[in-house]
Short mmCIF file of C-alpha atoms in Angstrom, two decimals:
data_model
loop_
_atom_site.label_atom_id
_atom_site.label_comp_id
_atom_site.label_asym_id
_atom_site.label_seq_id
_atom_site.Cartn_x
_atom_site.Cartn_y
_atom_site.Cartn_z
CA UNK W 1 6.21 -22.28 -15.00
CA UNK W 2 7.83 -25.53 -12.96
CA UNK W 3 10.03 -23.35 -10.93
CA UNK W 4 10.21 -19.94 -9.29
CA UNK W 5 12.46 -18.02 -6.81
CA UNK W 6 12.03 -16.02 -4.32
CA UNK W 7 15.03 -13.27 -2.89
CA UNK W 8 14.73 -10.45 -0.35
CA UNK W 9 16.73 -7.31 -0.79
CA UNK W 10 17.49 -4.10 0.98
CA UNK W 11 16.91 -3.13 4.64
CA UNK W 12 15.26 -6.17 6.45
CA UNK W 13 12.25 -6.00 8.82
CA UNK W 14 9.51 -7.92 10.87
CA UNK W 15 7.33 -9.42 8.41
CA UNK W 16 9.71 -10.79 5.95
CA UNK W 17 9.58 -14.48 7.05
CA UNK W 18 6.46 -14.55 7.76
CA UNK W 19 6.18 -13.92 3.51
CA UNK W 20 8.89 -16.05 2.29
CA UNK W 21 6.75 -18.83 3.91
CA UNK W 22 3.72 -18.24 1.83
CA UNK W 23 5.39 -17.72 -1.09
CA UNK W 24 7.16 -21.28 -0.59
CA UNK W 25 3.98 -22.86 0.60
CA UNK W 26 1.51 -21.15 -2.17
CA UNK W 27 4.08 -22.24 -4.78
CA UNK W 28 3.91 -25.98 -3.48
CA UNK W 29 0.36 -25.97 -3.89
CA UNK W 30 0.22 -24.26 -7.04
CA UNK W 31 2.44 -27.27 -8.24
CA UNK W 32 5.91 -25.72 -8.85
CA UNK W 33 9.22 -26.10 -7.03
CA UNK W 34 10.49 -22.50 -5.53
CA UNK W 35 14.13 -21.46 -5.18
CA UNK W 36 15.56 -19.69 -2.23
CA UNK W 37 18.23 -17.05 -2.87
CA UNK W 38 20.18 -15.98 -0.46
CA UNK W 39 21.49 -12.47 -0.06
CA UNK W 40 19.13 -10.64 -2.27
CA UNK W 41 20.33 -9.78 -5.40
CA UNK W 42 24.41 -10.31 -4.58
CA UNK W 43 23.54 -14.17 -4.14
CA UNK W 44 21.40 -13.76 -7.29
CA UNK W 45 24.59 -13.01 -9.41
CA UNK W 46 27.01 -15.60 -7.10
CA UNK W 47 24.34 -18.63 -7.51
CA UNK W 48 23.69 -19.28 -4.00
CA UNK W 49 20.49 -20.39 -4.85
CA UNK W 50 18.52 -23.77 -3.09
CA UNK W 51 15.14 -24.95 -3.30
CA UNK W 52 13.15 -24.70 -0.47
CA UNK W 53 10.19 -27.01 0.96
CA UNK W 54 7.43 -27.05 2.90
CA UNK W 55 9.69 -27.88 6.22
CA UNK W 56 12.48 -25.63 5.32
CA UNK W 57 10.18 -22.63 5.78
CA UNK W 58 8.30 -24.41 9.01
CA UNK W 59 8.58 -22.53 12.53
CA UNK W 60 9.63 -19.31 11.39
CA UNK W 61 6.30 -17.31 11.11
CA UNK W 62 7.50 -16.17 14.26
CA UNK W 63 11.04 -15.07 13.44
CA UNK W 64 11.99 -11.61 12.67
CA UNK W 65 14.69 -11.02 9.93
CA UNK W 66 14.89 -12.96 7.04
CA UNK W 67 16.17 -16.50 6.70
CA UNK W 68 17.45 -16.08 3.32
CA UNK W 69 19.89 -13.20 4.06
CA UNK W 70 19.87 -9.50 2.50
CA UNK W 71 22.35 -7.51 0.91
CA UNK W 72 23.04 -4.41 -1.08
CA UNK W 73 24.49 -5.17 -4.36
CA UNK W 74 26.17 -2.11 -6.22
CA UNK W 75 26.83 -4.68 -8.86
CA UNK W 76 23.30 -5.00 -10.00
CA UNK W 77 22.87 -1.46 -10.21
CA UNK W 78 25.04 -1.64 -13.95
CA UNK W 79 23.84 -3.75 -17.12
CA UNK W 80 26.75 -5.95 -16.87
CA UNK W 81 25.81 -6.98 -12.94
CA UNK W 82 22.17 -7.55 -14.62
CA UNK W 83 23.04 -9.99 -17.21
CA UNK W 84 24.65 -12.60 -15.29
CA UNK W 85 22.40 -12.56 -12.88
CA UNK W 86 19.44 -13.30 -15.55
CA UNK W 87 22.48 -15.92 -16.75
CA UNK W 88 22.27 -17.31 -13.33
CA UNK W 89 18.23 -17.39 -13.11
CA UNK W 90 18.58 -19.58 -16.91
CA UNK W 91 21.37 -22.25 -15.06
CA UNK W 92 19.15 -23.14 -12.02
CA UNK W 93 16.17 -23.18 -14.85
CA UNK W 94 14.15 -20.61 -12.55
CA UNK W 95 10.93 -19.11 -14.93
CA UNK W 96 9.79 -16.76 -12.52
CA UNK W 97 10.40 -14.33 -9.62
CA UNK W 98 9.11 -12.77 -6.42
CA UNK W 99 11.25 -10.11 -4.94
CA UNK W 100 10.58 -8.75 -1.12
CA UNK W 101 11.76 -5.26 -0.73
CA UNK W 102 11.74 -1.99 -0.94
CA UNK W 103 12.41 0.78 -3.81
CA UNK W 104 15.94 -0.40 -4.94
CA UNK W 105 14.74 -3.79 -4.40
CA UNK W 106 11.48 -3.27 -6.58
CA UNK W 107 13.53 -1.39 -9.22
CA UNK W 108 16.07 -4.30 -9.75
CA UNK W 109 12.84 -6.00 -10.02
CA UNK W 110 11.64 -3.82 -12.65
CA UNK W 111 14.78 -4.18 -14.29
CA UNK W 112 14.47 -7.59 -15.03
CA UNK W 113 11.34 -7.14 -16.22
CA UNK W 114 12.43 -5.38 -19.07
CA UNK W 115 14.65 -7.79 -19.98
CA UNK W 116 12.14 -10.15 -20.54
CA UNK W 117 11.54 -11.86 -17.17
CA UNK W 118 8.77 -12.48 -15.20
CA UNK W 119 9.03 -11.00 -12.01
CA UNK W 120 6.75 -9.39 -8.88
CA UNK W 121 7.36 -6.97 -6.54
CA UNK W 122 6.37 -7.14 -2.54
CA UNK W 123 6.50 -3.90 -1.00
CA UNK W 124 8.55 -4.28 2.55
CA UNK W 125 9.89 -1.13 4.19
CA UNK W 126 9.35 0.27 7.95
CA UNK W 127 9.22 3.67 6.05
CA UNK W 128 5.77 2.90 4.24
CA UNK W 129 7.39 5.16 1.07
CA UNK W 130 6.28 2.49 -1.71
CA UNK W 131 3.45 3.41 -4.15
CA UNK W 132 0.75 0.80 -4.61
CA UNK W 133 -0.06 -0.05 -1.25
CA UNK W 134 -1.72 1.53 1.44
CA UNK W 135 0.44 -0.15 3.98
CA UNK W 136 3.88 -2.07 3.06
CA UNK W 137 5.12 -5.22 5.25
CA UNK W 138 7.26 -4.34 8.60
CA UNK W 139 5.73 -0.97 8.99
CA UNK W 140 3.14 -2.26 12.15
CA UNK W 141 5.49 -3.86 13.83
CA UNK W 142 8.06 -1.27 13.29
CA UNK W 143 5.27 1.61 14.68
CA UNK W 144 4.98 -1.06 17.75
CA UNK W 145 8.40 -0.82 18.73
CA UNK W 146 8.74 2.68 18.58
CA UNK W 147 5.33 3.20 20.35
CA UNK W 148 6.99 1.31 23.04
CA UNK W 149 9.76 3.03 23.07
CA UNK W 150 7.80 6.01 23.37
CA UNK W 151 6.11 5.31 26.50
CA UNK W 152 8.86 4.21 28.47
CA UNK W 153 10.84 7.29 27.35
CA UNK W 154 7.82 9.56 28.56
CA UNK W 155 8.26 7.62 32.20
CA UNK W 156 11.60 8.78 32.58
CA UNK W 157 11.16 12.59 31.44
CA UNK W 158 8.01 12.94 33.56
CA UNK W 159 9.89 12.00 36.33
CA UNK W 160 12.78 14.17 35.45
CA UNK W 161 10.83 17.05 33.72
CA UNK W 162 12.81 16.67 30.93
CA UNK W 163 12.49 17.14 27.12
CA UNK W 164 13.49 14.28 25.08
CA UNK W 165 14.32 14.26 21.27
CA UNK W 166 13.48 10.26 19.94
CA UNK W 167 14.76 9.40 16.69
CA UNK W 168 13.59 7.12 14.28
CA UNK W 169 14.42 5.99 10.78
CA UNK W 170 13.02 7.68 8.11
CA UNK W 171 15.95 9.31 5.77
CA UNK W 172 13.64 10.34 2.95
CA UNK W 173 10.12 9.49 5.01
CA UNK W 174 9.12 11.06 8.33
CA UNK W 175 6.52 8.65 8.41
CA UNK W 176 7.57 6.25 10.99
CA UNK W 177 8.48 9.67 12.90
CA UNK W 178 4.45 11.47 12.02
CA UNK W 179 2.81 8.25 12.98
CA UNK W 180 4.41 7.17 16.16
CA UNK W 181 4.42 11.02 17.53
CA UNK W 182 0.35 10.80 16.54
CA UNK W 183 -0.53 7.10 18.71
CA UNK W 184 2.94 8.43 21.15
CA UNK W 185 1.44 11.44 22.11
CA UNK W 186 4.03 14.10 21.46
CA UNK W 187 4.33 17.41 21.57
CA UNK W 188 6.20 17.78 18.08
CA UNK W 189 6.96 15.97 15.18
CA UNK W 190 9.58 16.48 12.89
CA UNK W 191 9.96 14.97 9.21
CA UNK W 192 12.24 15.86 5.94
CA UNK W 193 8.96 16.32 4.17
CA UNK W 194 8.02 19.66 6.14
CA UNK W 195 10.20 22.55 7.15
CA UNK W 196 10.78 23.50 10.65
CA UNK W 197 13.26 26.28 12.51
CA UNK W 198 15.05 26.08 15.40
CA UNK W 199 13.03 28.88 16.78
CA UNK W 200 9.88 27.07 15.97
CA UNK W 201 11.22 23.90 18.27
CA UNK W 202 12.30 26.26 21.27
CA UNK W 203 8.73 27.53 21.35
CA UNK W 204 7.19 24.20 21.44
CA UNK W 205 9.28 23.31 24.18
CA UNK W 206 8.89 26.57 26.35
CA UNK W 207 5.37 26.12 25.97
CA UNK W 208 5.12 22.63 27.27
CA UNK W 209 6.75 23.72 30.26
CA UNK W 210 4.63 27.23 30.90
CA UNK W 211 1.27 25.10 30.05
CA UNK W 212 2.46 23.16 33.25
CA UNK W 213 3.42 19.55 31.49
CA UNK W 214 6.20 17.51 32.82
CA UNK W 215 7.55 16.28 29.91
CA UNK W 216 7.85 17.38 26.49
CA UNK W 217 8.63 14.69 23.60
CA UNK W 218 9.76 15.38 20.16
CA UNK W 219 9.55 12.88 17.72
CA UNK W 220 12.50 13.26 14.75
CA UNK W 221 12.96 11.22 11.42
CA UNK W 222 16.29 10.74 11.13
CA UNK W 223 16.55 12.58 7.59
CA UNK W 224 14.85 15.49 8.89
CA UNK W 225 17.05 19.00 8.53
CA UNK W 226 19.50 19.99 9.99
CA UNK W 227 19.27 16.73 12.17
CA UNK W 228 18.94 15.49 15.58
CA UNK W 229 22.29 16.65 16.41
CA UNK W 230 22.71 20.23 16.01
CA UNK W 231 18.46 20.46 17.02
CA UNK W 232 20.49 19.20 20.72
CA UNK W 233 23.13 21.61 20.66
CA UNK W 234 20.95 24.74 19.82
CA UNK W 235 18.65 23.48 22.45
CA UNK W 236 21.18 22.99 25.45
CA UNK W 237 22.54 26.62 24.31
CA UNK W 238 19.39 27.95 25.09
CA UNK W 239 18.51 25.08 28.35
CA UNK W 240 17.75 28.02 30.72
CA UNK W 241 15.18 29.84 28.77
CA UNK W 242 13.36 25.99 27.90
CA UNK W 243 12.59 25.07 31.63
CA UNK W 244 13.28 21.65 30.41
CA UNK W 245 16.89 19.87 30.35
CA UNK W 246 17.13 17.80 27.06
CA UNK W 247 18.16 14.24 26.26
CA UNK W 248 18.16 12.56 23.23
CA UNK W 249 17.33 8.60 22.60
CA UNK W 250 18.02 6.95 19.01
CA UNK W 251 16.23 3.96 18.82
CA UNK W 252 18.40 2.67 15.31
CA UNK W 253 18.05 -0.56 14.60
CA UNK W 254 16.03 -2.05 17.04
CA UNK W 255 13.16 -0.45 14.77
CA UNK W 256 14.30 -3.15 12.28
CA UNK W 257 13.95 -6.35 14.55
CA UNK W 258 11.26 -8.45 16.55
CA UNK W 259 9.18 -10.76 15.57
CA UNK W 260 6.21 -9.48 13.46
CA UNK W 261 2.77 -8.51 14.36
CA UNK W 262 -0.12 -10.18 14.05
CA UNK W 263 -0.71 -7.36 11.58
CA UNK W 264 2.47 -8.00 9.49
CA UNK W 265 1.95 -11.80 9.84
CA UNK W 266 -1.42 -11.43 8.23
CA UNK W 267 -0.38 -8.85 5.67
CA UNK W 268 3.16 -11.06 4.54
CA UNK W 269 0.94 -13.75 4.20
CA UNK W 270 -1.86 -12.51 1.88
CA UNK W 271 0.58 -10.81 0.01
CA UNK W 272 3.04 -13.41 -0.34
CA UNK W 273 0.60 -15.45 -1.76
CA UNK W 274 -1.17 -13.34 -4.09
CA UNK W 275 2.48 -12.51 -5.19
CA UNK W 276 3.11 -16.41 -6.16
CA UNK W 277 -0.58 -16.45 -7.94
CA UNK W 278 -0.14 -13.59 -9.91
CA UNK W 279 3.60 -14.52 -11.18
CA UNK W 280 2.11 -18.10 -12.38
CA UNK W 281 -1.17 -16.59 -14.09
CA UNK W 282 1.27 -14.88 -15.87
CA UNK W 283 1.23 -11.39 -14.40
CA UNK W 284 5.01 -10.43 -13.72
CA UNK W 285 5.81 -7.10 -14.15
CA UNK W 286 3.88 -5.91 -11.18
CA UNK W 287 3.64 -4.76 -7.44
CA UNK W 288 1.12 -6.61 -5.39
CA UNK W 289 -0.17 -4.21 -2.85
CA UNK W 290 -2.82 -3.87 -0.35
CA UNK W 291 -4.97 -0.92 -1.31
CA UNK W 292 -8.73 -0.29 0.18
CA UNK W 293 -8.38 -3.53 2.21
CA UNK W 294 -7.89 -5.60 -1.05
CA UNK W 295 -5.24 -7.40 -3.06
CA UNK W 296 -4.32 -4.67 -6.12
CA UNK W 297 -1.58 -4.98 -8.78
CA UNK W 298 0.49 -1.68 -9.50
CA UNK W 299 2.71 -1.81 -12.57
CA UNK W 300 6.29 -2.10 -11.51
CA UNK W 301 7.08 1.09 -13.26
CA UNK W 302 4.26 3.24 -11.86
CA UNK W 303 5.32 1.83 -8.42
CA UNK W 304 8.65 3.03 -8.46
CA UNK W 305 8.81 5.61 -9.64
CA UNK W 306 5.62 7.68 -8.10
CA UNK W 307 7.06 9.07 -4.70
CA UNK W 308 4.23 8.14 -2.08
CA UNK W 309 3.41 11.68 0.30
CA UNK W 310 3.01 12.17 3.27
CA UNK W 311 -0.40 13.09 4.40
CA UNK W 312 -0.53 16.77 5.42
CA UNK W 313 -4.04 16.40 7.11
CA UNK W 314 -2.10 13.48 9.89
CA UNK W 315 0.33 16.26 10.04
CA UNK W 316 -2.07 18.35 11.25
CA UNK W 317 -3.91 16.42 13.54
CA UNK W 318 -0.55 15.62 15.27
CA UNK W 319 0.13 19.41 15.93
CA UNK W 320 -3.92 19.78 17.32
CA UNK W 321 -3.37 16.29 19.44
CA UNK W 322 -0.13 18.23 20.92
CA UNK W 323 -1.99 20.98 23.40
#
């Protein structure tokens, strides 16, 4: 190979700079030019492609988002989208390709793949969902946000004695949700992956206030059922039987931003450049993750398309941590 690319797709997140960089600067050493294309698979189709060098990827280890732009791209989703954007990878002469995302991003990837390109996958998503790898990029510094988040939140109710309902994202994974209401210290997590009634909620919340605490926080991914919403309502019908008033916070977007963590910095990194190794030694087709504190390769296919659980026993432990 004499030239690769390099896109990120889907939702950005802390982290992703951080890996463009060492994908750029591993492919310099290793020799070949690299391509940056802008707006994930959308600029891949429209040729807004441009190589990038050592300097254009200087200073912005630091930076959250991505420099090279992200979009969702319904036209790659059908064969037609999919051919010209191989046609477009064959103009610019690009042999190879490292995509930076999440599980639409890594199937496109896989896609590609089949049609006889070489490609790798990066897991990046806050939600941590992606098979072959322990931990994806963006999900520390994601969990730090929220964590802090958390704590100022827990200021205010204690000093109001009030129960608060925190959002996260998390549509299909409550693990941003499980994870920050573990290190948070909440008194209930709630996550799409595992059932919970309204009556079960109330009785968290009266027993907060009868065990004497002054606040009572309640951690909720933002795809858990029937939502953060009509959890309020029920609750404020019932406000004089909780002891608590409730208030809700949705902390959106902000999950999304910041500049990464050392954490993230480290992982993006090592995993950008083992990405850029592995495409040149002629292993495309995969997902390079970090699994036992190593570098692993998962095939594309078995990465996408195994759904990563939730683990039941941290579900537990956050309901003990609770009392």
């Amino acid at each position: 190979m004499k030239r690769i690319g390099v896109l990120t797709s889907g939702g950005d997140n802390p982290g992703l700079n951080p890996c463009i960089r060492a994908v750029v600067r591993m492919g310099i050493y290793l020799g070949v030019e690299v391509m940056g294309i802008r707006r994930g698979y959308a600029g891949l189709i429209d040729g807004e492609i441009s190589e990038l060098d050592a300097r254009s990827v200087g200073g912005i280890i630091g930076r959250g988002g991505t420099i090279l732009g992200t979009a969702r791209c319904e036209e790659f989703y059908d064969a037609r989208g999919r051919r010209e954007a191989l046609r477009t990878l064959n103009r610019f002469d690009i042999d190879g390709l490292v995509v930076i995302g999440g599980n639409g991003s890594l199937t496109g990837a896989m896609e590609l793949w089949k049609m006889g390109f070489p490609t790798v996958g990066i897991p990046s998503t806050i939600d941590n969902d992606i098979s072959g790898t322990d931990l994806s990029i963006g999900v520390d510094t994601a969990l730090n946000t929220v964590l802090a988040a958390v704590d100022k939140i827990k200021d205010t109710a204690s000093s109001h004695h009030r129960a608060f309902l925190i959002e996260t994202m998390g549509r299909h994974s409550g693990y941003l949700a499980l994870i920050s209401g573990i290190i948070g210290g909440a008194e209930l997590v709630l996550i799409p992956e595992i059932e919970a009634t309204f009556e079960e909620v109330r009785r968290v919340v009266e027993d907060a206030y009868i065990r004497g605490k002054t606040h009572c926080i309640i951690m909720v991914a933002e795809g858990w059922e029937p939502g953060t919403q009509a959890l309020t309502e029920q609750l404020r019908e019932h406000k004089d039987d909780l002891g608590f008033s409730v208030r809700v916070t949705q902390l959106g977007h902000v999950q999304r931003g910041g500049s990464a963590s050392a954490l993230d910095r480290l992982l993006a990194t090592q995993l950008g450049a083992a990405a850029t190794r592995e495409l040149l030694a002629g292993n495309g087709g995969n997902v390079v993750g970090w699994v036992e504190n190593k570098i692993q390769l998962t095939p594309l296919e078995e990465a996408v398309t195994t759904s990563k659980q939730i683990d039941r026993e941290l579900y537990k432990v956050a309901e003990i941590m609770s009392m």
